[in-house]
Coordinates of C-alpha atoms in Angstrom, one line a residue:
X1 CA 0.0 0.0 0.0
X2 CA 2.6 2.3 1.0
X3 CA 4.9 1.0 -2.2
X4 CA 1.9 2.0 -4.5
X5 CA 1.2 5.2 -3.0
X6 CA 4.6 6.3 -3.1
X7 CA 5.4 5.8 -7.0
X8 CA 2.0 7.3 -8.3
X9 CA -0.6 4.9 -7.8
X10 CA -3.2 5.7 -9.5
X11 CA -5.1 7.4 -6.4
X12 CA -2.6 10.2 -6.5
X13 CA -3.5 13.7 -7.6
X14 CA -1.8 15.3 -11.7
X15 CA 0.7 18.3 -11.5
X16 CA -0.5 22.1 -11.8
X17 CA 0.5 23.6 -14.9
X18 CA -1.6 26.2 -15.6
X19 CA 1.1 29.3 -14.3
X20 CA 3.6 27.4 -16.8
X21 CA 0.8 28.2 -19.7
X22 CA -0.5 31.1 -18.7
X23 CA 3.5 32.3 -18.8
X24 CA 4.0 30.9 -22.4
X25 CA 0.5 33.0 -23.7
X26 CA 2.0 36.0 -22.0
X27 CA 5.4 36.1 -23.8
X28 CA 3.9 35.4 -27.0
X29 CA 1.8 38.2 -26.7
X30 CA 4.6 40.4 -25.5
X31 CA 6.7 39.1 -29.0
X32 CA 3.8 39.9 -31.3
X33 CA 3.7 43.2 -29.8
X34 CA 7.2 43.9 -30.2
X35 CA 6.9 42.4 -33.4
X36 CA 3.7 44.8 -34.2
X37 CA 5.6 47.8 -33.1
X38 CA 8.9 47.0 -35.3
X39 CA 7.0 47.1 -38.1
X40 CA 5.1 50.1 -37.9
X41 CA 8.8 52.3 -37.2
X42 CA 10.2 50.3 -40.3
X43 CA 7.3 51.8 -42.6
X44 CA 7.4 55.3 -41.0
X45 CA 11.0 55.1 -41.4
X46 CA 10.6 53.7 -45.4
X47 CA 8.2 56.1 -45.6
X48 CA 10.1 59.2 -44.5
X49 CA 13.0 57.9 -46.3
X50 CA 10.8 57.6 -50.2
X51 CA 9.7 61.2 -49.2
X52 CA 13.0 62.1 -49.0
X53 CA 14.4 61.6 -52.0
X54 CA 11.4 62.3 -53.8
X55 CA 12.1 65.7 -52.7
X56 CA 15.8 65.8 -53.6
X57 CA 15.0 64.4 -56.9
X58 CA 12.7 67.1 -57.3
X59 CA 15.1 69.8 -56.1
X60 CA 17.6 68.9 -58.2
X61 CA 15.0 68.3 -61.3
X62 CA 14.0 71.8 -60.8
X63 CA 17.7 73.4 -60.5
X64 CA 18.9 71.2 -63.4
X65 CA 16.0 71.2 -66.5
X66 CA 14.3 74.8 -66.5
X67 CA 10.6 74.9 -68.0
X68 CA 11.0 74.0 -71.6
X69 CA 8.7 75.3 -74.3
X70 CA 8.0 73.9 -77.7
X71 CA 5.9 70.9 -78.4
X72 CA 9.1 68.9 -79.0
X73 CA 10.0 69.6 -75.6
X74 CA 6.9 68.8 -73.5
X75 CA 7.0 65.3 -75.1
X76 CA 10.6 64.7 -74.3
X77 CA 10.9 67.0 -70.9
X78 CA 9.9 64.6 -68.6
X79 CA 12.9 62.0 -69.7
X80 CA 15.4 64.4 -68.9
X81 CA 16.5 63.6 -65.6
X82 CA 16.8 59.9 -66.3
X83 CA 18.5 60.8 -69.7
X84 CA 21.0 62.9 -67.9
X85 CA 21.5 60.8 -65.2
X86 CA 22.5 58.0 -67.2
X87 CA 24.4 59.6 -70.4
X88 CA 26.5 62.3 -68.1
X89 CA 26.8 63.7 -65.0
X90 CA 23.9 66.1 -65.2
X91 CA 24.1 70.0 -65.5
X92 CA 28.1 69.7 -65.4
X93 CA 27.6 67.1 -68.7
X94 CA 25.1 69.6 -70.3
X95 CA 27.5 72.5 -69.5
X96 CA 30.2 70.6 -72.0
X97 CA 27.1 70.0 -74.5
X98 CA 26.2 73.6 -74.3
X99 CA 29.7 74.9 -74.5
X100 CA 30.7 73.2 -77.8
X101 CA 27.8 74.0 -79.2
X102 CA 28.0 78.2 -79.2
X103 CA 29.7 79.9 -82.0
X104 CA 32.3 81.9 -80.8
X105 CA 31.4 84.5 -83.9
X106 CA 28.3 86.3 -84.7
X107 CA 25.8 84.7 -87.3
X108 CA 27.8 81.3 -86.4
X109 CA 26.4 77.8 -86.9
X110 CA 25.8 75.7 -84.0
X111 CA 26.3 72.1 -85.8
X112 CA 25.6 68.6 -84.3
X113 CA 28.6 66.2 -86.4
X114 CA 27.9 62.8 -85.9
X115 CA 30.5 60.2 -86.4
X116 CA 32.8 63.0 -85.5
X117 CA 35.5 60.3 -84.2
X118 CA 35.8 59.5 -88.0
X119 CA 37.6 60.4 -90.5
X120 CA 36.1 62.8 -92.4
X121 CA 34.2 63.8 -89.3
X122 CA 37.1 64.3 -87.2
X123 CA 38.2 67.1 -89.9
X124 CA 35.4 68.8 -90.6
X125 CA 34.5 69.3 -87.2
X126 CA 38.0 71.1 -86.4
X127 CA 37.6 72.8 -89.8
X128 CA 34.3 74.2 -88.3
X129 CA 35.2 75.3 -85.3
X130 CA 38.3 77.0 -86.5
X131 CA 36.4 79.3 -88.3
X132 CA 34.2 80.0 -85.0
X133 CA 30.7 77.4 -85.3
X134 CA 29.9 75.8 -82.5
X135 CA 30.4 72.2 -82.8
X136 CA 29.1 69.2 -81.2
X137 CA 30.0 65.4 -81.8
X138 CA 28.3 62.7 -81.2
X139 CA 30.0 58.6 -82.1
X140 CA 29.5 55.3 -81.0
X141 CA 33.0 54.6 -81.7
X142 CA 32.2 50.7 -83.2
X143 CA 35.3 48.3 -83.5
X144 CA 34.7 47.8 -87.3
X145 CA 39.0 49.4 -87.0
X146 CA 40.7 50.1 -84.1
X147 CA 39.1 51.9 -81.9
X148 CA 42.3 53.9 -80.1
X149 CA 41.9 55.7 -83.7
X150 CA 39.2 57.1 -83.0
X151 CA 39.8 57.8 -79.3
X152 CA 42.8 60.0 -80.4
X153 CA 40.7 61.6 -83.0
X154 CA 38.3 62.7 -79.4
X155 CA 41.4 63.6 -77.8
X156 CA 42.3 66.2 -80.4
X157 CA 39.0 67.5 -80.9
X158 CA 39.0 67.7 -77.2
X159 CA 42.2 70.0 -77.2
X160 CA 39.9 72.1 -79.1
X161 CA 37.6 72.3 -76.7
X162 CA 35.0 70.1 -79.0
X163 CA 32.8 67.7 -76.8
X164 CA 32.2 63.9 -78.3
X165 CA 29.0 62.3 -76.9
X166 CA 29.3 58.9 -76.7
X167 CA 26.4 57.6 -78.3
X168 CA 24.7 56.3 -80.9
X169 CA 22.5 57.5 -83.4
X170 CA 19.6 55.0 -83.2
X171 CA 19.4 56.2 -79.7
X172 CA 16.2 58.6 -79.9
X173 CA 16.1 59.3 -76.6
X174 CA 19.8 60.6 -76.7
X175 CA 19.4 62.7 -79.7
X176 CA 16.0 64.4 -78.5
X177 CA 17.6 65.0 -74.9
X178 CA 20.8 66.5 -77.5
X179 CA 17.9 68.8 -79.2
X180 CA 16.7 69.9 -75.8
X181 CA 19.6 71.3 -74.5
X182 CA 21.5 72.9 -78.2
X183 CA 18.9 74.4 -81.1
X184 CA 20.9 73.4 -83.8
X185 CA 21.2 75.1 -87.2
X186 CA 23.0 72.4 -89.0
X187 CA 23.8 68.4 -88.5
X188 CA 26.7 67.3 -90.6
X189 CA 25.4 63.7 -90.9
X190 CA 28.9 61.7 -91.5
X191 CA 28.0 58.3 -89.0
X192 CA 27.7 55.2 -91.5
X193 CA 29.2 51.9 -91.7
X194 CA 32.0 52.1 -94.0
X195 CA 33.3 49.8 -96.6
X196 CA 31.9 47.7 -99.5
X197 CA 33.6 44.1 -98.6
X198 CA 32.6 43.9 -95.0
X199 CA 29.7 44.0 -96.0
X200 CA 29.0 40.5 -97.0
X201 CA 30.5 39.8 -93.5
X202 CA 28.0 41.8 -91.7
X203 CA 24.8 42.8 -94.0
X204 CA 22.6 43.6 -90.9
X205 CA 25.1 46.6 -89.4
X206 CA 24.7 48.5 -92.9
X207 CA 20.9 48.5 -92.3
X208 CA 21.3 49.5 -88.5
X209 CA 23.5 52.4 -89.2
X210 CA 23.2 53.5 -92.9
X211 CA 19.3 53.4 -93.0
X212 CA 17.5 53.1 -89.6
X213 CA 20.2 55.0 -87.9
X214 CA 19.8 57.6 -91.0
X215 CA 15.6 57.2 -90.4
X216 CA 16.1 58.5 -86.3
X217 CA 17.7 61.0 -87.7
X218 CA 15.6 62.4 -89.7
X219 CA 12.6 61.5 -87.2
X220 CA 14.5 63.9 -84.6
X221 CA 15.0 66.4 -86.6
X222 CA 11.7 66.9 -88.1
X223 CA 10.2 67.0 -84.7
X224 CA 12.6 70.3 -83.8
X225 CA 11.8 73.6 -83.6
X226 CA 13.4 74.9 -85.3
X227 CA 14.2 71.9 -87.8
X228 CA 18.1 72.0 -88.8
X229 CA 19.8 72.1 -92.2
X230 CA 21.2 68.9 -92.7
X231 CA 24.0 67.5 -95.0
X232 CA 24.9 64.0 -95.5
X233 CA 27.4 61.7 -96.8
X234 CA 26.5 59.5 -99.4
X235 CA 28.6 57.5 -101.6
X236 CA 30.4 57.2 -105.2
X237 CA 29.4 53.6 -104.7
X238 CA 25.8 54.5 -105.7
X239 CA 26.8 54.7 -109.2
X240 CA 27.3 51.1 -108.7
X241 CA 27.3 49.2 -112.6
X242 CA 27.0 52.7 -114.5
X243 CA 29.4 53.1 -117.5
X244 CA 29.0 56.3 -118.1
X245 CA 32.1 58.4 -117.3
X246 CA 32.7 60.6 -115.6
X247 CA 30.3 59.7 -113.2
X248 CA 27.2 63.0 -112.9
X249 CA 24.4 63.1 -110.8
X250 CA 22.1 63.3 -113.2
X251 CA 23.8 59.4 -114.6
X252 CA 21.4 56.2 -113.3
X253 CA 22.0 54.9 -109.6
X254 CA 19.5 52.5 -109.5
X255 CA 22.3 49.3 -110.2
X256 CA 24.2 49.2 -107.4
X257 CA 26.6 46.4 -106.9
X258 CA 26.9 46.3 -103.3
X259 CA 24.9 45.9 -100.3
X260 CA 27.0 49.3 -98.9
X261 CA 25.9 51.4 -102.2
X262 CA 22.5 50.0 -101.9
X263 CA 21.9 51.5 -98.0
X264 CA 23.5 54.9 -99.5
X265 CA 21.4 55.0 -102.2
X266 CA 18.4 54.0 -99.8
X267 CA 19.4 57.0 -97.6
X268 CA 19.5 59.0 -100.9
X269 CA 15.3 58.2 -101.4
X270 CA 14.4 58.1 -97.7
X271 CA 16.1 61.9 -97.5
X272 CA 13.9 62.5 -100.6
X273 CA 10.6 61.7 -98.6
X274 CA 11.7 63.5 -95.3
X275 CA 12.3 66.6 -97.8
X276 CA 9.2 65.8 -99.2
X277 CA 6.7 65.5 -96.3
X278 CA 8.4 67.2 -93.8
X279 CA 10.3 70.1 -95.8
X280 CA 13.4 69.3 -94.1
X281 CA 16.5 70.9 -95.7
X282 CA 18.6 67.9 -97.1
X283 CA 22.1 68.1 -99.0
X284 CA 23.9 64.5 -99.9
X285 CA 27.3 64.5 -101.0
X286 CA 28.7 61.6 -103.0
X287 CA 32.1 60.9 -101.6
X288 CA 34.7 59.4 -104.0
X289 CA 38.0 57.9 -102.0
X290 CA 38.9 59.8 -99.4
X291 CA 42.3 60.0 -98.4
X292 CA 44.7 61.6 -95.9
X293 CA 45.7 62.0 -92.4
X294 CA 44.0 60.4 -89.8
X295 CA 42.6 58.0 -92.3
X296 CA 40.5 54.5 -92.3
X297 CA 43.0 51.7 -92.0
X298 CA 40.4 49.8 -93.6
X299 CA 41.5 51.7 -97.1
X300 CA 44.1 50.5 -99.6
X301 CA 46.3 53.4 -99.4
X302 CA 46.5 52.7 -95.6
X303 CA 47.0 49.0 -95.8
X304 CA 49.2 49.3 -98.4
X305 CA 51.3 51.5 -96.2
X306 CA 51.6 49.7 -93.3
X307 CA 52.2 46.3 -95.6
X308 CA 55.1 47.9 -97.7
X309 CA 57.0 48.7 -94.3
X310 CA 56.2 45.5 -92.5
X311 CA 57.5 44.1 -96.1
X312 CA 54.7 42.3 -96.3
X313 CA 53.7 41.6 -99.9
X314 CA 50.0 43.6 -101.0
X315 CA 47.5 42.0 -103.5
X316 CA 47.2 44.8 -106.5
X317 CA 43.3 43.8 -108.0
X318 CA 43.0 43.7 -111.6
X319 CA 39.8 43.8 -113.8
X320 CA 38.7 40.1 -114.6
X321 CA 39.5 41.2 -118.1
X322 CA 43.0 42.3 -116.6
X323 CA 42.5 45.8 -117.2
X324 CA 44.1 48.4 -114.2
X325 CA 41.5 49.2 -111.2
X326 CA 41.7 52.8 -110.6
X327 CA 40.0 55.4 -108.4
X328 CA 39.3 59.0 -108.4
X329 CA 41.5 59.6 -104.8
X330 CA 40.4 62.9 -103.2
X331 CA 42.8 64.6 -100.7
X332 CA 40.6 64.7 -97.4
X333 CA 41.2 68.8 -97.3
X334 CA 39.2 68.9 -100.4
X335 CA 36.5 67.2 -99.1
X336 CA 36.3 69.3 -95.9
X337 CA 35.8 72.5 -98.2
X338 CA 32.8 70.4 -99.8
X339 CA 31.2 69.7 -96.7
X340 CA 31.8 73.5 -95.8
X341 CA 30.8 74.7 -98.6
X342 CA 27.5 72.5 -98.6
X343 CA 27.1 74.0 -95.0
X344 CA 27.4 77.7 -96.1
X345 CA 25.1 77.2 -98.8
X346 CA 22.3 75.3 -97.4
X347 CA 18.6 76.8 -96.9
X348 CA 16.6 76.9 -93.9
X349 CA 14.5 73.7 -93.2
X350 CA 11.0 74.9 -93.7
X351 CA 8.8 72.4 -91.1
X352 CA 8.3 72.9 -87.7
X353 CA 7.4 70.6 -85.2
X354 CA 6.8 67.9 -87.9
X355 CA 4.5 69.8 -89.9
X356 CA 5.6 71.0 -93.7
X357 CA 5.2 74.9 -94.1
X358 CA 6.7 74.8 -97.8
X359 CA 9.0 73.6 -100.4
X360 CA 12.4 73.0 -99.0
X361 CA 15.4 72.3 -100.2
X362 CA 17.0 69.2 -101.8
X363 CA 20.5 68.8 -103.1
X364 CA 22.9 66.2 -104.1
X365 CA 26.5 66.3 -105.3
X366 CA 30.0 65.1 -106.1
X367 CA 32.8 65.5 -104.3
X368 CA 35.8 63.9 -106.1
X369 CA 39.1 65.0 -107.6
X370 CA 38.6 64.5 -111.1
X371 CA 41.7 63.0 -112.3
X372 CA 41.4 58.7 -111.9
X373 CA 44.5 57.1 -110.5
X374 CA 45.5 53.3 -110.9
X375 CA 46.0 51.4 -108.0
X376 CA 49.4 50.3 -109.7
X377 CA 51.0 54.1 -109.6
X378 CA 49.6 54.7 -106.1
X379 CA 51.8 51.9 -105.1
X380 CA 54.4 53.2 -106.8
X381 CA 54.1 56.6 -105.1
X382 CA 54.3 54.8 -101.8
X383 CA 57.2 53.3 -102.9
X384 CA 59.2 56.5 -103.6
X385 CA 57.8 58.0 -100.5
X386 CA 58.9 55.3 -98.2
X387 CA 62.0 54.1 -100.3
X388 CA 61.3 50.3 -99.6
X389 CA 60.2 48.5 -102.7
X390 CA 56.4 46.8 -102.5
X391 CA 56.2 43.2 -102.9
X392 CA 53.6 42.7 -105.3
X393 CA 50.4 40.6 -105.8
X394 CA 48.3 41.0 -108.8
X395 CA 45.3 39.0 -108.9
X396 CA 41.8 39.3 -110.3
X397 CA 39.3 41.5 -108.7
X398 CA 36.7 39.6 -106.5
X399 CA 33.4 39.4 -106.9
X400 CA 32.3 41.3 -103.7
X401 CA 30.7 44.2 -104.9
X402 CA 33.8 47.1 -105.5
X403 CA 33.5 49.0 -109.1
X404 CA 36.7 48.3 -111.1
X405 CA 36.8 52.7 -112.0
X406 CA 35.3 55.8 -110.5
X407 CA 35.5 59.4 -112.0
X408 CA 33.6 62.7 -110.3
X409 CA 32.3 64.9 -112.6
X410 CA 31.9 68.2 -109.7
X411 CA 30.7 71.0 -112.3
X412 CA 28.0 70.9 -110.0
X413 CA 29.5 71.6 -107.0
X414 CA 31.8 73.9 -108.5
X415 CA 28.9 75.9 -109.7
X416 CA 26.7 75.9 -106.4
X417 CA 29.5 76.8 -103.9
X418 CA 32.9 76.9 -105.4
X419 CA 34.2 72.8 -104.7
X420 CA 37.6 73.0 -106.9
X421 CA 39.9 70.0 -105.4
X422 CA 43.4 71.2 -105.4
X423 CA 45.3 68.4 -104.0
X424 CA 47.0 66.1 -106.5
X425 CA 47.7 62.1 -105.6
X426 CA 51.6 62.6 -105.1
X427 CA 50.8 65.8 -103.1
X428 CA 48.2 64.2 -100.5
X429 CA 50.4 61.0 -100.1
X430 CA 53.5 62.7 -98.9
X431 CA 51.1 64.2 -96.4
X432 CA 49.8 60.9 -95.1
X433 CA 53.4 59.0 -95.0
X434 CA 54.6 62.2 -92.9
X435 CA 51.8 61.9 -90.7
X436 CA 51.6 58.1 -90.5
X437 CA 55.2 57.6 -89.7
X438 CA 54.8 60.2 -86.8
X439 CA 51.7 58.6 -85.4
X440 CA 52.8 55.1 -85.7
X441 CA 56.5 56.0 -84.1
X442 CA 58.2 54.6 -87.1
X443 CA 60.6 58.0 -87.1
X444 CA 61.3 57.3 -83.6
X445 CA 62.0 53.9 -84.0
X446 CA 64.5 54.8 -86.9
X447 CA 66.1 58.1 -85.3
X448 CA 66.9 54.9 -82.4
X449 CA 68.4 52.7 -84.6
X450 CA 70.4 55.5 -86.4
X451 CA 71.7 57.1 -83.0
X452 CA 72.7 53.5 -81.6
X453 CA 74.4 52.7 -85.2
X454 CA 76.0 55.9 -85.3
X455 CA 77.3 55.2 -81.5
X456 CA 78.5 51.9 -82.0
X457 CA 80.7 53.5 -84.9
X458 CA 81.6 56.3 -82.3
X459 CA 83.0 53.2 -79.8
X460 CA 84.7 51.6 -82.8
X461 CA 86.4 54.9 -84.0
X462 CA 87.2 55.4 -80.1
X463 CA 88.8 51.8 -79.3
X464 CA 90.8 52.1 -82.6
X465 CA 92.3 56.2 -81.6
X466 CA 93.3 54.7 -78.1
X467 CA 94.9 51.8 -79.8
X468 CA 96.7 54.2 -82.1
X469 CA 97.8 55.9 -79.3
X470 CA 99.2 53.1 -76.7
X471 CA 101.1 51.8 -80.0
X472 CA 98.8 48.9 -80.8
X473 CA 98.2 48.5 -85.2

């Protein structure tokens, strides 16, 4: 009895736990309290914080993008912010924009050049603001060459003072945010894709660039008030299979034979339309070979160069009937005083806002030299200029789209605005070598190799006087 009594029998009385419950209920309602009152200070303290910078975005909104007028602006005014935020830093990065864009003399132009890390752009843009335009660039600076070309083509237009955007121009937003801060009189339109061969490489970035990049454009500029002037670069290449000679614009370009000449003709009709509906102000300028400092190294005379020194041999293209290729070379100063003179002579566009007031103007021309060259004395101008002989290839032409002879006929030009090239072949080479050996360091290289043959000598001539000397024959 006693045994069962002790270990629980089953007389005994359970264990109280109702203070060990009642304990549990309390501190879970003390925790869902705590938790209760956590998260109502996180959401004032979000909230406080989004009304914050709401605020400062608006402050600085305000300080940074003045009221805008203009139905151009309105659409486009409330992108601003993000569009400055993420292409520069803001009212210091529309400062530069600004800046480059005023003419320094009365009655100046204030011009937007794009693919001014280019070549021809590159010029012409220094050429501009020399004479006192204002001058902005805009490039994308595409790897189709080298791309530390073109950076040291920004470098000197940045010595000067003319500010490249880096950008591209199927980037509406970019462009329209450009046109909000600068009222431009004139775009010099010389972005493309270059070069007839690489173009059965990549077909699709002659239609991005040459025609829909050519198509925002236009769309940009037709929505501005006031709309700009605009001149072009189009292409000998549009005169594609066309025998007559020398090539006029009034000859047929409707057989081109490339994909590059067809996007340049393209852009020759879709200006045509723009001019038509919009009365935008449109001037295209046929370029035939450029040459010169600062050039493409995708060009023969720039291949050829760097080939012939390297003594690597160069493939000289002959007709398939074996006849000479030539080319109508044109000295790249020449074709800066086209593009100026094109500039100078343009009318006012005469839309607004997108809507046609009246008949505007429409222009095309050549810009060549007017005296054909062979690709065989070329080479042998490059020879003489660098005193190395070339190590030949001749071989046929392919079948890739390049015109076996070119040959501007520029009475037109001549007659509009006074385009006379000056610059013969022999001239404008000498010009190139000098500047492509300094660029490249090749004087430097040889001034070492001189000095260190010239001091081995000195030693020599040395050792044998103090041998002289002490006696020794």
């Amino acid at each position: 009895m006693q045994y069962s009594t002790m270990f629980g029998g089953g007389s005994s009385s359970p264990p109280d736990t109702s203070k060990t419950t009642k304990l549990e209920r309390y501190n879970s309602y003390i925790r869902r309290v705590n938790s209760t009152k956590l998260l109502q200070a996180s959401s004032k303290l979000l909230f406080r914080v989004t009304i914050l910078v709401a605020l400062v975005l608006i402050f600085y909104f305000t300080l940074n993008h003045p009221p805008l007028s203009g139905e151009n602006h309105h659409i486009h005014a409330t992108n601003n912010f993000f569009s400055s935020a993420f292409y520069g830093s803001g009212a210091s990065w529309e400062k530069q924009v600004r800046r480059s864009s005023t003419p320094r003399q009365p009655n100046g132009y204030s011009v937007l050049v794009t693919g001014a890390a280019g070549f021809v752009g590159s010029h012409c843009s220094l050429a501009l603001k020399k004479r006192g335009d204002g001058v902005l660039g805009i490039d994308n600076f595409n790897p189709y060459y080298d791309p530390s070309l073109k950076r040291a083509r920004q470098k000197l237009l940045k010595k000067h003072e003319i500010f490249t955007v880096e950008g591209d121009i199927n980037d509406a937003e970019l462009l329209n945010k450009l046109f909000d801060i600068v009222p431009f009189s004139h775009i010099l339109h010389l972005a493309a894709q270059a070069g007839v061969r690489y173009a059965m490489q990549n077909p699709l970035s002659y239609v991005n660039s040459n025609v829909a990049g050519f198509v925002n454009l236009l769309e940009v500029a037709k929505s501005a008030d006031p709309q700009p002037a605009i001149v072009w670069a189009s292409s000998s290449s549009v005169y594609g299979l066309n025998s007559e000679v020398p090539f006029s614009e009034t000859d047929r370009t409707d057989q081109p034979a490339s994909l590059y000449a067809a996007t340049k003709k393209a852009g020759e009709e879709i200006a045509h339309a723009y001019n038509h509906i919009y009365g935008l102000s449109l001037t295209g300028l046929r370029f035939f070979t450029v040459y010169g400092p600062w050039g493409r190294p995708d060009m023969a005379y720039f291949f050829f160069t760097k080939d012939i020194l390297q003594s690597k041999s160069i493939n000289v293209y002959v007709t398939q009937e074996d006849k000479e290729v030539a080319r109508d070379f044109t000295y790249i100063d020449d074709i800066v005083k086209g593009c100026v003179g094109a500039l100078d002579t343009a009318e006012k566009s005469t839309g607004s806002g997108g809507k046609k007031r009246g008949p505007a103007q429409l222009r095309v021309y050549n810009l060549g030299n007017t005296s054909p060259v062979t690709v065989g004395k070329l080479v042998g101008i490059l020879e003489s200029l660098l005193s190395v002989k070339a190590k030949k290839h001749v071989i046929k032409m392919p079948r890739n789209g390049d015109v076996p002879f070119t040959h501007a006929n520029v009475s037109l030009a001549y007659r509009d605005f006074g385009y006379k090239p000056t610059t013969d072949l022999a001239t404008g080479l000498r010009k190139f070598v000098k500047w492509y050996v300094s660029y490249y360091g090749i004087e430097s290289r040889a001034k070492m190799e001189i000095d260190a043959s010239t001091n081995q000598e000195a030693q020599v001539s040395i050792i044998t006087w103090e041998d002289r000397k002490s006696g020794h024959t």
